[in-house]
PDB file of C-alpha atoms in Angstrom:
ATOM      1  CA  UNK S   1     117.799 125.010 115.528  1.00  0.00           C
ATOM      2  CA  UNK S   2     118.392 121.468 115.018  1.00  0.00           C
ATOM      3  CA  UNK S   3     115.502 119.584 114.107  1.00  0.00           C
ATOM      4  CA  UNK S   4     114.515 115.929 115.329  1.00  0.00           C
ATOM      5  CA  UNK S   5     113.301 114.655 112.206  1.00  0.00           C
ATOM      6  CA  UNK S   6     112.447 110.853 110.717  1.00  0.00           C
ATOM      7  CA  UNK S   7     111.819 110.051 107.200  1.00  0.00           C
ATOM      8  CA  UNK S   8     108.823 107.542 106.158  1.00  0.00           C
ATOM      9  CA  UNK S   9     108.678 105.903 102.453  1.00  0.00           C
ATOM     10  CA  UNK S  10     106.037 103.988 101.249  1.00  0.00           C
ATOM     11  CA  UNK S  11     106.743 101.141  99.130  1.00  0.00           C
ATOM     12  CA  UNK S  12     104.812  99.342  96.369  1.00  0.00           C
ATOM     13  CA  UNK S  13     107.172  97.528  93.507  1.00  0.00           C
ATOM     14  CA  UNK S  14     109.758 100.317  94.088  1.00  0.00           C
ATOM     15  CA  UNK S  15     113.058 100.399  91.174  1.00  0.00           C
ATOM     16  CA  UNK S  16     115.923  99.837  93.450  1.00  0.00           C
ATOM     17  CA  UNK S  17     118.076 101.945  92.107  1.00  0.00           C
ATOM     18  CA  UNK S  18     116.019 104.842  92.063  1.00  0.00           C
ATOM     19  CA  UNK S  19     115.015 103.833  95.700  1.00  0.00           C
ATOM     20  CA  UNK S  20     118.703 103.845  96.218  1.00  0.00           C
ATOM     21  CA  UNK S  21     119.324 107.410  95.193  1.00  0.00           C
ATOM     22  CA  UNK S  22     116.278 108.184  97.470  1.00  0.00           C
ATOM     23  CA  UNK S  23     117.705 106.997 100.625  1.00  0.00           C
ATOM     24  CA  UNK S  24     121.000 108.636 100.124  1.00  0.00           C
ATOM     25  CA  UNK S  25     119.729 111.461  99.719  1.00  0.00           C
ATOM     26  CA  UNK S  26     117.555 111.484 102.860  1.00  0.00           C
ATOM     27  CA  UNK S  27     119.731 109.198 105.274  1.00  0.00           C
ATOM     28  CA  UNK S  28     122.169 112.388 105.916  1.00  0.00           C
ATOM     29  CA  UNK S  29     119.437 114.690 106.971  1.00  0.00           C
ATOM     30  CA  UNK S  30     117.766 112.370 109.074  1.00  0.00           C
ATOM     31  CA  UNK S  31     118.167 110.630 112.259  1.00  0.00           C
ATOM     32  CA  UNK S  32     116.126 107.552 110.663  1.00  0.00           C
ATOM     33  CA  UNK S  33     114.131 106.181 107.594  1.00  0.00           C
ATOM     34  CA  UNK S  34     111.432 103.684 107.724  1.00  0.00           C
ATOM     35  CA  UNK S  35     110.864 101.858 104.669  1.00  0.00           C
ATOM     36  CA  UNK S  36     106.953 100.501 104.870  1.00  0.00           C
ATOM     37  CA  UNK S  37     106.160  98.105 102.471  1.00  0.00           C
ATOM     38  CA  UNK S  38     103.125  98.303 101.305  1.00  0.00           C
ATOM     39  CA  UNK S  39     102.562  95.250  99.486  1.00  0.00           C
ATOM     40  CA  UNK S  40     105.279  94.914  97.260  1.00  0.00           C
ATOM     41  CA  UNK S  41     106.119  92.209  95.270  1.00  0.00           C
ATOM     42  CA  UNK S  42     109.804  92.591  95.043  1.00  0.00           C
ATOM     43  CA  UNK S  43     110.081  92.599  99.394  1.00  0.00           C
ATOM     44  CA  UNK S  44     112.458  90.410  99.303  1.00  0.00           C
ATOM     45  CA  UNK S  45     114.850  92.539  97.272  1.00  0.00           C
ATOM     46  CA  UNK S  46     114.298  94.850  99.115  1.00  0.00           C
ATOM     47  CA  UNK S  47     114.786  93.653 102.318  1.00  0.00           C
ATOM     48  CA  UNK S  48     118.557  92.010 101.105  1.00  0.00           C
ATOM     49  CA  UNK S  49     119.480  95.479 100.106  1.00  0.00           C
ATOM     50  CA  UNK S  50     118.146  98.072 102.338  1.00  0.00           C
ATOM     51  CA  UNK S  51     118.781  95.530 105.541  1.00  0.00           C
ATOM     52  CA  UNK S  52     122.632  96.770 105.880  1.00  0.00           C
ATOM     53  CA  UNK S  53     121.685 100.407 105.522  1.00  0.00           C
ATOM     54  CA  UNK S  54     122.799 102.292 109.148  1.00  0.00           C
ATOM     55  CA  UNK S  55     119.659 103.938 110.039  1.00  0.00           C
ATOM     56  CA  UNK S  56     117.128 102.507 107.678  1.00  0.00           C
ATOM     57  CA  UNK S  57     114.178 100.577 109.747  1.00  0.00           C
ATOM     58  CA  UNK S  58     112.029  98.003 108.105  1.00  0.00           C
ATOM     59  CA  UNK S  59     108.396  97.334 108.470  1.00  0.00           C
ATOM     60  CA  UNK S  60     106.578  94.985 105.743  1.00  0.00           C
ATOM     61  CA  UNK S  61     102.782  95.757 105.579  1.00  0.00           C
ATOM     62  CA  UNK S  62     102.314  92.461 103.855  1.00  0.00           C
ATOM     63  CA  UNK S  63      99.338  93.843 102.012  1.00  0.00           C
ATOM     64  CA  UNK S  64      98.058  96.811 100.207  1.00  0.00           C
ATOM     65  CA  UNK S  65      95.725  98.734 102.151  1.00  0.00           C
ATOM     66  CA  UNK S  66      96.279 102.170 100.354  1.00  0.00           C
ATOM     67  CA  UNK S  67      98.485 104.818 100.434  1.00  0.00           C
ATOM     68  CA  UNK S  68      96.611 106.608 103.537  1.00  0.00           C
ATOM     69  CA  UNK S  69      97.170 103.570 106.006  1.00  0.00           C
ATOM     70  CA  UNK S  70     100.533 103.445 104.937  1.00  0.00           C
ATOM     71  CA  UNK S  71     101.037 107.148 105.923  1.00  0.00           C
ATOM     72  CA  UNK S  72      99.472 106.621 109.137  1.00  0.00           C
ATOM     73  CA  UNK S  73     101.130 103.502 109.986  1.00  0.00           C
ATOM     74  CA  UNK S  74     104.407 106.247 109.543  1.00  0.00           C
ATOM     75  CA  UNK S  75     103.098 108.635 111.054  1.00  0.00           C
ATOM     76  CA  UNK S  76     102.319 106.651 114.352  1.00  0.00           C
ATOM     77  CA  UNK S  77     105.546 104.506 113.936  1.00  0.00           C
ATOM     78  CA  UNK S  78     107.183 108.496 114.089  1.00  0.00           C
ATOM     79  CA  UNK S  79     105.305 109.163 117.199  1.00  0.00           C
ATOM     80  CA  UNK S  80     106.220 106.106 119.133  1.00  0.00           C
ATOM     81  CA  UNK S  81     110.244 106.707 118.540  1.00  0.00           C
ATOM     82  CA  UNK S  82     109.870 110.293 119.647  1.00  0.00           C
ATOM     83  CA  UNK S  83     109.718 112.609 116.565  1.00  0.00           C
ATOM     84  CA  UNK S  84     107.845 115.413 116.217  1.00  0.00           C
ATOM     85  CA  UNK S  85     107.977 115.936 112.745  1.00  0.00           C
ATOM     86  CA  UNK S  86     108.228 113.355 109.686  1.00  0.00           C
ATOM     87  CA  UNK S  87     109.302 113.809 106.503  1.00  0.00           C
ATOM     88  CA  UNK S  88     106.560 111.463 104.142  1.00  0.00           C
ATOM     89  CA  UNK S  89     108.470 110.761 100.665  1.00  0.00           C
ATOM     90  CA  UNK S  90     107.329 109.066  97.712  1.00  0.00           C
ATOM     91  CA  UNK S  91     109.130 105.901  96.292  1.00  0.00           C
ATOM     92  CA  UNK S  92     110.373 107.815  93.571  1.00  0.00           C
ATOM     93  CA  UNK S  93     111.416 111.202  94.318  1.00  0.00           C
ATOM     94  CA  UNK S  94     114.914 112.535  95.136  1.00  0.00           C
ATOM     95  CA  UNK S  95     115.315 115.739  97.917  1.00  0.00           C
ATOM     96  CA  UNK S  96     117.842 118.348  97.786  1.00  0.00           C
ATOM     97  CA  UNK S  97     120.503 117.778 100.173  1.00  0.00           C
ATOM     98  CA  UNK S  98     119.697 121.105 101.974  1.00  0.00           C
ATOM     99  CA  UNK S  99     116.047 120.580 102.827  1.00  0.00           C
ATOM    100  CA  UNK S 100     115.948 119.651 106.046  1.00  0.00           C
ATOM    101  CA  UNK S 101     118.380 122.523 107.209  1.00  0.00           C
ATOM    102  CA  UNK S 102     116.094 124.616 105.303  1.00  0.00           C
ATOM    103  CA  UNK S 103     112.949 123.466 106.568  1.00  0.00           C
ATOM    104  CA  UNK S 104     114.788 123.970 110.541  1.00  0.00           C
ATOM    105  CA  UNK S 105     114.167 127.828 110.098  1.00  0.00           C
ATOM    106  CA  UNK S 106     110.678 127.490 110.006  1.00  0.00           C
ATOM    107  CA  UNK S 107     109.801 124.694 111.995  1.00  0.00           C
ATOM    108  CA  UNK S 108     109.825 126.728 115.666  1.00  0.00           C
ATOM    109  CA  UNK S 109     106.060 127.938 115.123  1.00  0.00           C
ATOM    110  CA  UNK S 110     103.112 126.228 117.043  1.00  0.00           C
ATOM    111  CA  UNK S 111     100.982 127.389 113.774  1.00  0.00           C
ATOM    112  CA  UNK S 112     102.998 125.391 111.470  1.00  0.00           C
ATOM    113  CA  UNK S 113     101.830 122.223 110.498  1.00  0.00           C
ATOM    114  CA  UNK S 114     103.136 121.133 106.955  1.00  0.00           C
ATOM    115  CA  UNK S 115     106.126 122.202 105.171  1.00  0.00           C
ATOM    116  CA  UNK S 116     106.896 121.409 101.671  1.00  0.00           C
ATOM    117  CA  UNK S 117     109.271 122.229  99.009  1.00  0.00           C
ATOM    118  CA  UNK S 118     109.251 123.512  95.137  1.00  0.00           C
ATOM    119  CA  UNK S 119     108.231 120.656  93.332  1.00  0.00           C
ATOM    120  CA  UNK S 120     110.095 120.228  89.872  1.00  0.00           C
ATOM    121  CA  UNK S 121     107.689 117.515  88.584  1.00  0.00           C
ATOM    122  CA  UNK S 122     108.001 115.511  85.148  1.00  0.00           C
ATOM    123  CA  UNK S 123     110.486 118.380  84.285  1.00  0.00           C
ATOM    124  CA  UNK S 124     108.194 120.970  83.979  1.00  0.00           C
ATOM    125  CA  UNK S 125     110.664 123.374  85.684  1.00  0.00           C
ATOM    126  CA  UNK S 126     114.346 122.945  85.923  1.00  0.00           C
ATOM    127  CA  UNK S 127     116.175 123.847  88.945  1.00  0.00           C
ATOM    128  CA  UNK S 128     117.952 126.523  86.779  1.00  0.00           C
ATOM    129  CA  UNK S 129     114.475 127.774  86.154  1.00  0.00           C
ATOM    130  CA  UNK S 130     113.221 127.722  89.407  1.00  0.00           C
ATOM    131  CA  UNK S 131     116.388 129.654  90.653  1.00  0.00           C
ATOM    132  CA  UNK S 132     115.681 132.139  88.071  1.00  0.00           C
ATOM    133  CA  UNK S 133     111.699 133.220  88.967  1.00  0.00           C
ATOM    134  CA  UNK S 134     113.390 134.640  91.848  1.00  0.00           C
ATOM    135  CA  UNK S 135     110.572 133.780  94.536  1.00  0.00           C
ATOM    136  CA  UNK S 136     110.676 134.579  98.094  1.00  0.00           C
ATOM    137  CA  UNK S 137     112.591 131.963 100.527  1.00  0.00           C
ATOM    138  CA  UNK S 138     108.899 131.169 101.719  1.00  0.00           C
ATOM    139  CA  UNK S 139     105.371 130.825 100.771  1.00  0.00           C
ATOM    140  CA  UNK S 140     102.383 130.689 103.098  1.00  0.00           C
ATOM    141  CA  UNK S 141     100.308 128.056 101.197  1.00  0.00           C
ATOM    142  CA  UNK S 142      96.100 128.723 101.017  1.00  0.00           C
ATOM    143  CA  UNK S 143      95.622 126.253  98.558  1.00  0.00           C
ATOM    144  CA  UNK S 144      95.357 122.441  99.926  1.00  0.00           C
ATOM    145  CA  UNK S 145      96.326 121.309  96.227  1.00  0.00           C
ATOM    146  CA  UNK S 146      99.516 123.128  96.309  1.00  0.00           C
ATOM    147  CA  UNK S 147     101.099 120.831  98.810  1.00  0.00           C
ATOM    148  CA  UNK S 148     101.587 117.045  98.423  1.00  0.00           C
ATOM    149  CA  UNK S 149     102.893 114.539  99.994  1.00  0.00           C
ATOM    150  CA  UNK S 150     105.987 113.505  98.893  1.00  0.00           C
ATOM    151  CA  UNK S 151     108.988 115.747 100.874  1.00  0.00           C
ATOM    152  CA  UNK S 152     105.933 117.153 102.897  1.00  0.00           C
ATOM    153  CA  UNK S 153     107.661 117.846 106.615  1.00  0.00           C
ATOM    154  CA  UNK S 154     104.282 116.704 108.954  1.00  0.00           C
ATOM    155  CA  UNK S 155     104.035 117.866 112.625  1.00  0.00           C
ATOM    156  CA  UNK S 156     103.181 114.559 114.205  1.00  0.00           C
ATOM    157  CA  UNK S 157     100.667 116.122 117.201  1.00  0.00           C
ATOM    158  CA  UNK S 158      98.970 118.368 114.584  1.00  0.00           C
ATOM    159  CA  UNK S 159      98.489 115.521 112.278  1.00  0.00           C
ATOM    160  CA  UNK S 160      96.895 113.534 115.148  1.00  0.00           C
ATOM    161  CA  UNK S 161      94.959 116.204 116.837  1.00  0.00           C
ATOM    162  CA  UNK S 162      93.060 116.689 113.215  1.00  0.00           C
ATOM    163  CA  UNK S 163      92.659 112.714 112.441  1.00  0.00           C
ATOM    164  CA  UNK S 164      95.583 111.810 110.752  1.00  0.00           C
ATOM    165  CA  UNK S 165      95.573 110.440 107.278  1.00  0.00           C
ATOM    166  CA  UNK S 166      91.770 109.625 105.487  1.00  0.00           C
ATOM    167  CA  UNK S 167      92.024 105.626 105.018  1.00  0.00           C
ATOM    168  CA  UNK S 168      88.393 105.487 103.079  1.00  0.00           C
ATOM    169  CA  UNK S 169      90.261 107.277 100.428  1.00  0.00           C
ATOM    170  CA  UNK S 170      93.205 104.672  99.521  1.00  0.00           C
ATOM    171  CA  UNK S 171      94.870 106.851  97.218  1.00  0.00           C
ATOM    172  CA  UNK S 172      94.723 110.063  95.213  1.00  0.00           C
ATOM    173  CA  UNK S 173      93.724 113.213  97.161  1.00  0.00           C
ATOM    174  CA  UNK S 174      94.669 111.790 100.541  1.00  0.00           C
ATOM    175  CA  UNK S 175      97.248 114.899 100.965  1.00  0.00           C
ATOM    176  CA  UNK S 176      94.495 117.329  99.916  1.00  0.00           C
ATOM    177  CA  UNK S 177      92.141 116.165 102.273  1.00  0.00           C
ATOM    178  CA  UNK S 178      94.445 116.304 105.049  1.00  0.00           C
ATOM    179  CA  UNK S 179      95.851 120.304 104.076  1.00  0.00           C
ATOM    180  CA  UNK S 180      92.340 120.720 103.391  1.00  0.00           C
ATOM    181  CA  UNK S 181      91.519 119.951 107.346  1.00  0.00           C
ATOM    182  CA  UNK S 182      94.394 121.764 108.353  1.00  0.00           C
ATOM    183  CA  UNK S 183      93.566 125.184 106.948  1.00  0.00           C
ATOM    184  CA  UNK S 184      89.967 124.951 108.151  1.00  0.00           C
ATOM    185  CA  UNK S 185      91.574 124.789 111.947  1.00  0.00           C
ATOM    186  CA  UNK S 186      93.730 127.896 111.341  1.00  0.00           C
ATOM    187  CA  UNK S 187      97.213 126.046 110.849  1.00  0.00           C
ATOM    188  CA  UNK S 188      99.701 127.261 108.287  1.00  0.00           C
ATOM    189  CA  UNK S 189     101.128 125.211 105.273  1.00  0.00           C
ATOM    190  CA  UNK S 190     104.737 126.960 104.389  1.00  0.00           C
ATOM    191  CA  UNK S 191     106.536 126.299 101.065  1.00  0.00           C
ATOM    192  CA  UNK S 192     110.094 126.525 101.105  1.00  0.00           C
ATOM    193  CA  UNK S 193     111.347 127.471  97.885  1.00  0.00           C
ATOM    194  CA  UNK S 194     115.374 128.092  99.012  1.00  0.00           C
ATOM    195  CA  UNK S 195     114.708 123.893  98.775  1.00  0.00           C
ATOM    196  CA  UNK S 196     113.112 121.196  96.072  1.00  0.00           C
ATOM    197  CA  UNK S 197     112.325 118.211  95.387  1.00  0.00           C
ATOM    198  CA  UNK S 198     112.605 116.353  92.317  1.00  0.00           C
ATOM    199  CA  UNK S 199     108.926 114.198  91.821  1.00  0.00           C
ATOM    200  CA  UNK S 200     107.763 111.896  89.265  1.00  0.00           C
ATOM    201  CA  UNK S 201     104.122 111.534  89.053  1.00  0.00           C
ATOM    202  CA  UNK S 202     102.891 108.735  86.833  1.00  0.00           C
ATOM    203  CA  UNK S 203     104.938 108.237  84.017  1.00  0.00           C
ATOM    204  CA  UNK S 204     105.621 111.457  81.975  1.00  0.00           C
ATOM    205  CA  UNK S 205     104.795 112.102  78.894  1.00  0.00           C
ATOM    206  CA  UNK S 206     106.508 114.729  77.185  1.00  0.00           C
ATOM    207  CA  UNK S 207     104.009 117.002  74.664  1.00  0.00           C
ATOM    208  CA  UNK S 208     106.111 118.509  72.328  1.00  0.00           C
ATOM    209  CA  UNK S 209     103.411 121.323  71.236  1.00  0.00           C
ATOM    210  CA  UNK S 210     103.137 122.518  74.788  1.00  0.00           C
ATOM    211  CA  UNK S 211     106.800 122.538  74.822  1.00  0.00           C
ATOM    212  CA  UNK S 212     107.441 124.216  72.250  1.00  0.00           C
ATOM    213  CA  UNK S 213     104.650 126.528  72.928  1.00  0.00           C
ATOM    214  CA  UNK S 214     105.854 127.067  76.626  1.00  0.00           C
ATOM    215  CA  UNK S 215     109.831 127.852  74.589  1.00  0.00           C
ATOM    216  CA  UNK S 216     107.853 130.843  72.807  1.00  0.00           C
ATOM    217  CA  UNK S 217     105.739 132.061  75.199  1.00  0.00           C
ATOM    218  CA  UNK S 218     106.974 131.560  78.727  1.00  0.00           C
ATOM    219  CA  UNK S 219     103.422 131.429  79.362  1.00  0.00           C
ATOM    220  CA  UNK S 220     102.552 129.291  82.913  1.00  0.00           C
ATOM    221  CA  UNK S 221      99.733 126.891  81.703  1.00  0.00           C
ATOM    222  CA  UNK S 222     101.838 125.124  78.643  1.00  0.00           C
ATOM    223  CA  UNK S 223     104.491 124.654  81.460  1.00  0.00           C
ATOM    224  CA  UNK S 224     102.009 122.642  82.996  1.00  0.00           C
ATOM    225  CA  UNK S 225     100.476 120.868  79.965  1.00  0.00           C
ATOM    226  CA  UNK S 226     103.638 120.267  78.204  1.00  0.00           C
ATOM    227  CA  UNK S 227     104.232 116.751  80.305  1.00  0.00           C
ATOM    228  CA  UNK S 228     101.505 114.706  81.048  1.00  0.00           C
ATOM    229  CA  UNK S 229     101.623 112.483  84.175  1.00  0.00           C
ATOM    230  CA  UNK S 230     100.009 108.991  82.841  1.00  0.00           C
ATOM    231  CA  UNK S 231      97.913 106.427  84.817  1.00  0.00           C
ATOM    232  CA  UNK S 232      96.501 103.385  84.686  1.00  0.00           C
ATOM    233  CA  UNK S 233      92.615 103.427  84.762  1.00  0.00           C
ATOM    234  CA  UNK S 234      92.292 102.307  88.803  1.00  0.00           C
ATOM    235  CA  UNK S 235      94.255 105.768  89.899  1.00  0.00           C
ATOM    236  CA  UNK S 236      91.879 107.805  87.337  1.00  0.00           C
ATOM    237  CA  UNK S 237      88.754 105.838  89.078  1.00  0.00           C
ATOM    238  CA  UNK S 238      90.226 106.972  92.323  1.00  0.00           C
ATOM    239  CA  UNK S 239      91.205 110.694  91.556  1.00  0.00           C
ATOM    240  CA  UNK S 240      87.651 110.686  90.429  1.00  0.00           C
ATOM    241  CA  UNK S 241      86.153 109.752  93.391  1.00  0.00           C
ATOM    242  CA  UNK S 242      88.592 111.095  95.759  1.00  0.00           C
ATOM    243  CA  UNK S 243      88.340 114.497  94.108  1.00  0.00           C
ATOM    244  CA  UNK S 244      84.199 114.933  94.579  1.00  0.00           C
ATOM    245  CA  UNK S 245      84.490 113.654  97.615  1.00  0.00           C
ATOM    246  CA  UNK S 246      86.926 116.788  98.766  1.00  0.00           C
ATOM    247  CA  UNK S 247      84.894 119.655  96.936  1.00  0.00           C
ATOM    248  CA  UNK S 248      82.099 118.032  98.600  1.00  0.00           C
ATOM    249  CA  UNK S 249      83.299 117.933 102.120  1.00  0.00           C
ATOM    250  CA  UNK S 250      85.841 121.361 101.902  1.00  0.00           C
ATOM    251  CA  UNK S 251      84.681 124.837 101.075  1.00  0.00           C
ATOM    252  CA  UNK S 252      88.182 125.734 100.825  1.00  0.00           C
ATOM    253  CA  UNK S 253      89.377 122.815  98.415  1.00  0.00           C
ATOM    254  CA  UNK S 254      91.373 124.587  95.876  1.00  0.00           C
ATOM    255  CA  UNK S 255      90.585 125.129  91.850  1.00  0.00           C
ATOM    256  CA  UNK S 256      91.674 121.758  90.826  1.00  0.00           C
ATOM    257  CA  UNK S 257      89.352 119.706  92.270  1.00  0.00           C
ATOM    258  CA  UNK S 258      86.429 121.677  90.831  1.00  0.00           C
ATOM    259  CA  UNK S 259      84.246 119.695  88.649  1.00  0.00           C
ATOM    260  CA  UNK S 260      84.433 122.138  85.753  1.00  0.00           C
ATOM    261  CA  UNK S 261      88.905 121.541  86.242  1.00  0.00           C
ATOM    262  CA  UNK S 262      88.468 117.963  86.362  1.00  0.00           C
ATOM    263  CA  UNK S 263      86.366 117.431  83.282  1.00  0.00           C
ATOM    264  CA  UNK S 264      88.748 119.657  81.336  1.00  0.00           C
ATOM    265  CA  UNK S 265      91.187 117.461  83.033  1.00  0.00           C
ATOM    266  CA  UNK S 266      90.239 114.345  81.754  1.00  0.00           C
ATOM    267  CA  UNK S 267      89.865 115.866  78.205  1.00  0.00           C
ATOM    268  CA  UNK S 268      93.596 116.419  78.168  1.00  0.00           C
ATOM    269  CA  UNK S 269      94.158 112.610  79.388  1.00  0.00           C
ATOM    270  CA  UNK S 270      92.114 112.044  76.456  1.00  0.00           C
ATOM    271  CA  UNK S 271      93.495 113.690  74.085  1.00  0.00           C
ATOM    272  CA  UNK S 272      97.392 113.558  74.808  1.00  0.00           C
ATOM    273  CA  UNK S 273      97.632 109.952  76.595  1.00  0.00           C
ATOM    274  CA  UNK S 274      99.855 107.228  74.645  1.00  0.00           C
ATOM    275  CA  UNK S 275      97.744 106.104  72.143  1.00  0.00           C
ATOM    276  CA  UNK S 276      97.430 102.185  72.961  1.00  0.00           C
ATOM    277  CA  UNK S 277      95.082 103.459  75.904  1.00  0.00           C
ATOM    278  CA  UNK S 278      91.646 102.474  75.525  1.00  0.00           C
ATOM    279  CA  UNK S 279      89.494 105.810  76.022  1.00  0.00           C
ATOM    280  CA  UNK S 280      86.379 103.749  76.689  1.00  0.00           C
ATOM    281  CA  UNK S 281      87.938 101.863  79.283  1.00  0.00           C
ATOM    282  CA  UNK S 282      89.326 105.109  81.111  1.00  0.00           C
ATOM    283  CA  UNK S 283      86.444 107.117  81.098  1.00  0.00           C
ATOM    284  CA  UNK S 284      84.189 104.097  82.162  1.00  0.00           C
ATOM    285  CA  UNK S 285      86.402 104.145  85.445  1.00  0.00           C
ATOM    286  CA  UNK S 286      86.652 107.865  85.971  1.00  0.00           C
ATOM    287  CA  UNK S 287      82.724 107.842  85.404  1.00  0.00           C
ATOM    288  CA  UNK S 288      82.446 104.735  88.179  1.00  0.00           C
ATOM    289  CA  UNK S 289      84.861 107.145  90.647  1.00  0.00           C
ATOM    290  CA  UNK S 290      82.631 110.004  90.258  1.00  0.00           C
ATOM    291  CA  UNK S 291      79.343 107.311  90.935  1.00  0.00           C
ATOM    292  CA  UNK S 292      81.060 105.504  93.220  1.00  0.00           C
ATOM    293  CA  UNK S 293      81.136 109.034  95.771  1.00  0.00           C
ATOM    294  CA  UNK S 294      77.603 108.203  96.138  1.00  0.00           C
ATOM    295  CA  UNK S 295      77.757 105.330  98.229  1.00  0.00           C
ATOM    296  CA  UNK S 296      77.741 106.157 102.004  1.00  0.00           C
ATOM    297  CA  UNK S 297      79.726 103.358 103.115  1.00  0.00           C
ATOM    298  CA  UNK S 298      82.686 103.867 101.889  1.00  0.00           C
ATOM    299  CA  UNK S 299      83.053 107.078 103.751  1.00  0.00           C
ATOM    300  CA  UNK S 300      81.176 105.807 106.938  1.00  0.00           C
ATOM    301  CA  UNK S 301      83.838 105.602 109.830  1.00  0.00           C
ATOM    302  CA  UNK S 302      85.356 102.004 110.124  1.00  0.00           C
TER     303      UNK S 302
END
C-alpha cells in the first residue's frame, strides 16, 4: 500500500544542523514537509536555508502560541492539501529511514488513529538494544503516555472528528490528552517497533549511578532514571498543570500522570538536576502549575 503522507515540524530556535539531518531524513518518505515556525528567533536562517529544499513548504507563525496551535495549524494545513495522515515531528528528532514503509502495513484500518514508533530517548536504549528485546513488529498501545508526538503518524479525519489538538494546554501533555480522547472513542494507538525514532527530550543528563546500576542489573526502571531529561522552570510549571488537568478529565490517563508519579517525579528533578538550578525557584513553578489547574478560564472554550 502506498501511503499519502505529509510531514509537519514545529519550530522554535531550532539548531540547523540538527534540523538539517531531520529533514533528510523525512523528505524521502514523504510527499511534503511543512516547516511552521512557531516564533523563532533565528526565522530568517531558517528561511535562507530550508527555502531551496524540493518539497519543504514554509509557514512562519510569527508568534508563539504553544505547541498545540502549532499542531493544529499542521494538522489543518495537512487537510487542505489532501492528506490523510501526517507525520508530527519534533525539531530535534531524527526517523529511521524505513518508517513510513513500515507504518504503510498498518495504516489500512478505519480503527487506527495514531501510529508511533520505539522511541530511543536521551540514549536510554540503543538501537542494538532495542533489536535485541526481540518485541513483536506491533504493539496495540492502552496507555495515552506511551505515545508522543514526535514521529506520531495522525489520521487527519480522526484527529478532527475528536477536536484536534487542546490549545488551553500550550505545551506538555498536549499528546496525552489527545491519545487520551482517542481511546475513550474506541480507536486504536499501534506502536511499530520494526521502526524508531531517535528523540531528545530536554537536555539529557546522563546519571552515572543509574547507569551503572542499569549495566548490573538489566533492571527496566534505572534504564529510565539513568538520563534525566532537564527543563527550564516554565515547562515544569506546565507539565504540572497540564498533568492534573489530564488525570482530572481522563479515567484512563495512564500511571505517569498520577499525582503520587509526579511528586516522586519531581523528587528525582530535585535530586539529580545540574546543580546551578535553583530548587526553590523550580518547585515554586511546579507548585503554581498544579494551583494554576484551578482556575476555570483557562480551560473554558475560547
Amino acid at each position: 500500500m502506498v501511503l499519502k503522507v505529509c510531514a509537519g515540524i514545529v519550530l522554535y530556535n531550532p539548531e540547523i544542523a540538527l534540523l538539517k539531518k531531520n529533514i533528510s531524513a523525512l523528505s524521502p518518505q514523504v510527499e511534503k514537509v511543512l516547516l511552521y515556525n512557531n516564533g523563532s528567533a533565528n526565522f530568517r536562517e531558517i528561511k535562507t536555508e530550508f527555502s531551496r529544499y524540493d518539497g519543504v513548504e514554509i509557514v512562519d507563525g510569527k508568534e508563539n502560541r504553544g505547541i498545540a496551535f502549532a499542531l493544529n495549524q499542521i494538522l489543518f494545513w495537512a487537510e487542505k492539501n489532501g492528506f490523510p495522515w501526517v507525520l508530527t515531528m519534533d525539531q530535534d528528532s531524527v526517523c529511521a529511514d524505513n518508517m513510513i514503509a513500515e507504518y504503510s502495513k498498518y495504516s489500512n484500518s478505519n480503527e487506527v488513529a495514531l501510529i508511533s514508533p520505539y522511541v530511543l530517548n536521551n540514549g536510554k536504549t540503543t538501537l542494538s538494544e532495542l533489536k535485541a528485546m526481540e518485541l513483536p513488529n506491533v504493539t496495540e498501545i492502552n496507555d495515552p503516555v506511551k505515545c508522543i508526538t514526535s514521529a506520531c503518524l495522525t489520521n487527519v479525519k480522526i484527529a478532527k472528528k475528536l477536536g484536534t489538538f487542546n490549545e488551553k494546554l500550550f505545551i506538555d501533555c498536549v499528546d496525552i490528552d489527545l491519545n487520551c480522547r482517542v481511546l475513550e472513542a474506541g480507536y486504536k494507538i499501534l506502536r511499530i517497533n520494526t521502526t524508531y525514532l531517535i528523540q531528545q527530550m530536554g537536555v539529557g543528563k546522563t546519571i552515572p549511578l543509574f547507569e551503572k546500576l542499569e549495566k548490573l542489573t538489566h533492571i527496566d526502571i534505572f534504564r529510565r532514571a539513568k538520563s534525566a531529561a532537564v527543563y527550564p522552570d516554565i515547562r515544569l510549571y506546565y507539565h504540572s498543570r497540564n498533568s492534573r488537568y489530564i488525570r482530572k478529565k481522563y479515567k484512563i490517563h495512564g500511571k505517569q500522570t498520577t499525582a503520587w508519579f509526579i511528586l516522586l517525579y519531581y523528587i528525582y528533578f530535585s535530586i539529580f538536576y545540574p546543580s546551578d538550578r535553583n530548587r526553590f525557584k523550580m518547585w515554586k513553578a511546579m507548585i503554581k502549575g498544579f494551583s494554576d489547574y484551578k482556575i476555570p478560564m483557562l480551560w473554558e472554550k475560547s
